[in-house]
Amino acid sequence: MTASDPAHHRAACARHVRRRARQRGVVIRGDGIVRLEAAIERLRPAFETPDRHRFWLTVKRPGRRMRVLYDTRLHCLVTVWRLRNGGL
């Protein structure tokens, strides 16, 4: 796996998401990240535009909301924020 390999970038993004989630108080495990990425990928035709490849999405999970940055070229989450009372 080289630095230019998409799999390398996806792995780096996964580590970054786990680290940021922990730092920002977002409760999400590795399998939750995979399920969330799969759900976002299914919804991709609803928000994707040809001129962009990164999208901020608000995700509602039971009891909490979060804001995620999703990369459509890599098919993965890039970072995550917990939302409180309608804002960051």
PDB file of C-alpha atoms in Angstrom:
ATOM      1  CA  MET A   1       0.000   0.000   0.000  1.00  0.00           C
ATOM      2  CA  THR A   2       1.529   3.291  -1.131  1.00  0.00           C
ATOM      3  CA  ALA A   3       0.667   6.824  -0.038  1.00  0.00           C
ATOM      4  CA  SER A   4      -1.095   7.479  -3.357  1.00  0.00           C
ATOM      5  CA  ASP A   5      -3.236   4.345  -3.041  1.00  0.00           C
ATOM      6  CA  PRO A   6      -6.939   5.082  -2.262  1.00  0.00           C
ATOM      7  CA  ALA A   7      -6.961   2.243   0.287  1.00  0.00           C
ATOM      8  CA  HIS A   8      -4.169   4.032   2.163  1.00  0.00           C
ATOM      9  CA  HIS A   9      -6.181   7.261   2.216  1.00  0.00           C
ATOM     10  CA  ARG A  10      -9.344   5.442   3.356  1.00  0.00           C
ATOM     11  CA  ALA A  11      -7.423   3.828   6.227  1.00  0.00           C
ATOM     12  CA  ALA A  12      -5.985   7.211   7.241  1.00  0.00           C
ATOM     13  CA  CYS A  13      -9.472   8.759   7.156  1.00  0.00           C
ATOM     14  CA  ALA A  14     -10.857   5.930   9.314  1.00  0.00           C
ATOM     15  CA  ARG A  15      -8.142   6.531  11.928  1.00  0.00           C
ATOM     16  CA  HIS A  16      -8.815  10.261  11.801  1.00  0.00           C
ATOM     17  CA  VAL A  17     -12.585   9.783  12.255  1.00  0.00           C
ATOM     18  CA  ARG A  18     -12.086   7.484  15.264  1.00  0.00           C
ATOM     19  CA  ARG A  19      -9.626   9.932  16.856  1.00  0.00           C
ATOM     20  CA  ARG A  20     -11.821  12.997  16.241  1.00  0.00           C
ATOM     21  CA  ALA A  21     -14.955  11.204  17.442  1.00  0.00           C
ATOM     22  CA  ARG A  22     -13.211  10.335  20.703  1.00  0.00           C
ATOM     23  CA  GLN A  23     -11.885  13.912  21.124  1.00  0.00           C
ATOM     24  CA  ARG A  24     -15.234  15.516  20.314  1.00  0.00           C
ATOM     25  CA  GLY A  25     -17.388  13.227  22.440  1.00  0.00           C
ATOM     26  CA  VAL A  26     -19.098  11.433  19.559  1.00  0.00           C
ATOM     27  CA  VAL A  27     -19.995   7.886  20.550  1.00  0.00           C
ATOM     28  CA  ILE A  28     -19.481   5.714  17.462  1.00  0.00           C
ATOM     29  CA  ARG A  29     -17.633   2.421  17.126  1.00  0.00           C
ATOM     30  CA  GLY A  30     -15.840   1.036  14.076  1.00  0.00           C
ATOM     31  CA  ASP A  31     -18.816  -1.036  12.926  1.00  0.00           C
ATOM     32  CA  GLY A  32     -21.014   2.051  13.328  1.00  0.00           C
ATOM     33  CA  ILE A  33     -18.683   3.983  11.051  1.00  0.00           C
ATOM     34  CA  VAL A  34     -18.906   1.254   8.405  1.00  0.00           C
ATOM     35  CA  ARG A  35     -22.731   1.174   8.621  1.00  0.00           C
ATOM     36  CA  LEU A  36     -22.912   4.972   8.454  1.00  0.00           C
ATOM     37  CA  GLU A  37     -20.660   5.037   5.368  1.00  0.00           C
ATOM     38  CA  ALA A  38     -22.859   2.392   3.707  1.00  0.00           C
ATOM     39  CA  ALA A  39     -26.018   4.390   4.463  1.00  0.00           C
ATOM     40  CA  ILE A  40     -24.466   7.600   3.115  1.00  0.00           C
ATOM     41  CA  GLU A  41     -23.313   5.758  -0.005  1.00  0.00           C
ATOM     42  CA  ARG A  42     -26.904   4.602  -0.632  1.00  0.00           C
ATOM     43  CA  LEU A  43     -28.078   8.234  -0.336  1.00  0.00           C
ATOM     44  CA  ARG A  44     -25.265   9.557  -2.502  1.00  0.00           C
ATOM     45  CA  PRO A  45     -27.406  10.211  -5.642  1.00  0.00           C
ATOM     46  CA  ALA A  46     -29.543  12.616  -3.583  1.00  0.00           C
ATOM     47  CA  PHE A  47     -26.709  15.010  -2.705  1.00  0.00           C
ATOM     48  CA  GLU A  48     -23.828  14.413  -5.119  1.00  0.00           C
ATOM     49  CA  THR A  49     -22.872  17.122  -7.606  1.00  0.00           C
ATOM     50  CA  PRO A  50     -20.276  16.661 -10.367  1.00  0.00           C
ATOM     51  CA  ASP A  51     -18.060  19.584  -9.345  1.00  0.00           C
ATOM     52  CA  ARG A  52     -17.444  18.496  -5.716  1.00  0.00           C
ATOM     53  CA  HIS A  53     -16.239  15.376  -3.940  1.00  0.00           C
ATOM     54  CA  ARG A  54     -16.551  16.324  -0.235  1.00  0.00           C
ATOM     55  CA  PHE A  55     -19.893  16.981   1.397  1.00  0.00           C
ATOM     56  CA  TRP A  56     -20.962  18.053   4.897  1.00  0.00           C
ATOM     57  CA  LEU A  57     -23.984  16.038   6.006  1.00  0.00           C
ATOM     58  CA  THR A  58     -26.063  16.193   9.174  1.00  0.00           C
ATOM     59  CA  VAL A  59     -26.823  12.703  10.470  1.00  0.00           C
ATOM     60  CA  LYS A  60     -29.465  11.916  13.063  1.00  0.00           C
ATOM     61  CA  ARG A  61     -28.905   8.817  15.170  1.00  0.00           C
ATOM     62  CA  PRO A  62     -31.018   7.682  18.132  1.00  0.00           C
ATOM     63  CA  GLY A  63     -30.613  10.344  20.795  1.00  0.00           C
ATOM     64  CA  ARG A  64     -27.937  12.382  18.998  1.00  0.00           C
ATOM     65  CA  ARG A  65     -27.094  14.351  15.893  1.00  0.00           C
ATOM     66  CA  MET A  66     -23.733  14.724  14.260  1.00  0.00           C
ATOM     67  CA  ARG A  67     -22.186  16.489  11.325  1.00  0.00           C
ATOM     68  CA  VAL A  68     -19.920  14.413   9.096  1.00  0.00           C
ATOM     69  CA  LEU A  69     -17.650  15.202   6.177  1.00  0.00           C
ATOM     70  CA  TYR A  70     -17.966  12.497   3.499  1.00  0.00           C
ATOM     71  CA  ASP A  71     -15.598  12.032   0.550  1.00  0.00           C
ATOM     72  CA  THR A  72     -17.298  10.541  -2.527  1.00  0.00           C
ATOM     73  CA  ARG A  73     -14.010   9.768  -4.301  1.00  0.00           C
ATOM     74  CA  LEU A  74     -12.710   7.711  -1.378  1.00  0.00           C
ATOM     75  CA  HIS A  75     -16.190   6.494  -0.294  1.00  0.00           C
ATOM     76  CA  CYS A  76     -15.472   7.242   3.366  1.00  0.00           C
ATOM     77  CA  LEU A  77     -16.002   9.631   6.265  1.00  0.00           C
ATOM     78  CA  VAL A  78     -13.281  12.231   6.726  1.00  0.00           C
ATOM     79  CA  THR A  79     -14.252  13.791  10.071  1.00  0.00           C
ATOM     80  CA  VAL A  80     -17.145  14.019  12.516  1.00  0.00           C
ATOM     81  CA  TRP A  81     -18.613  16.636  14.891  1.00  0.00           C
ATOM     82  CA  ARG A  82     -21.299  16.255  17.559  1.00  0.00           C
ATOM     83  CA  LEU A  83     -24.175  18.733  17.221  1.00  0.00           C
ATOM     84  CA  ARG A  84     -25.744  20.267  20.325  1.00  0.00           C
ATOM     85  CA  ASN A  85     -29.038  22.175  20.365  1.00  0.00           C
ATOM     86  CA  GLY A  86     -29.068  22.784  16.630  1.00  0.00           C
ATOM     87  CA  GLY A  87     -25.456  23.902  16.257  1.00  0.00           C
ATOM     88  CA  LEU A  88     -21.818  22.913  16.711  1.00  0.00           C
TER      89      LEU A  88
END
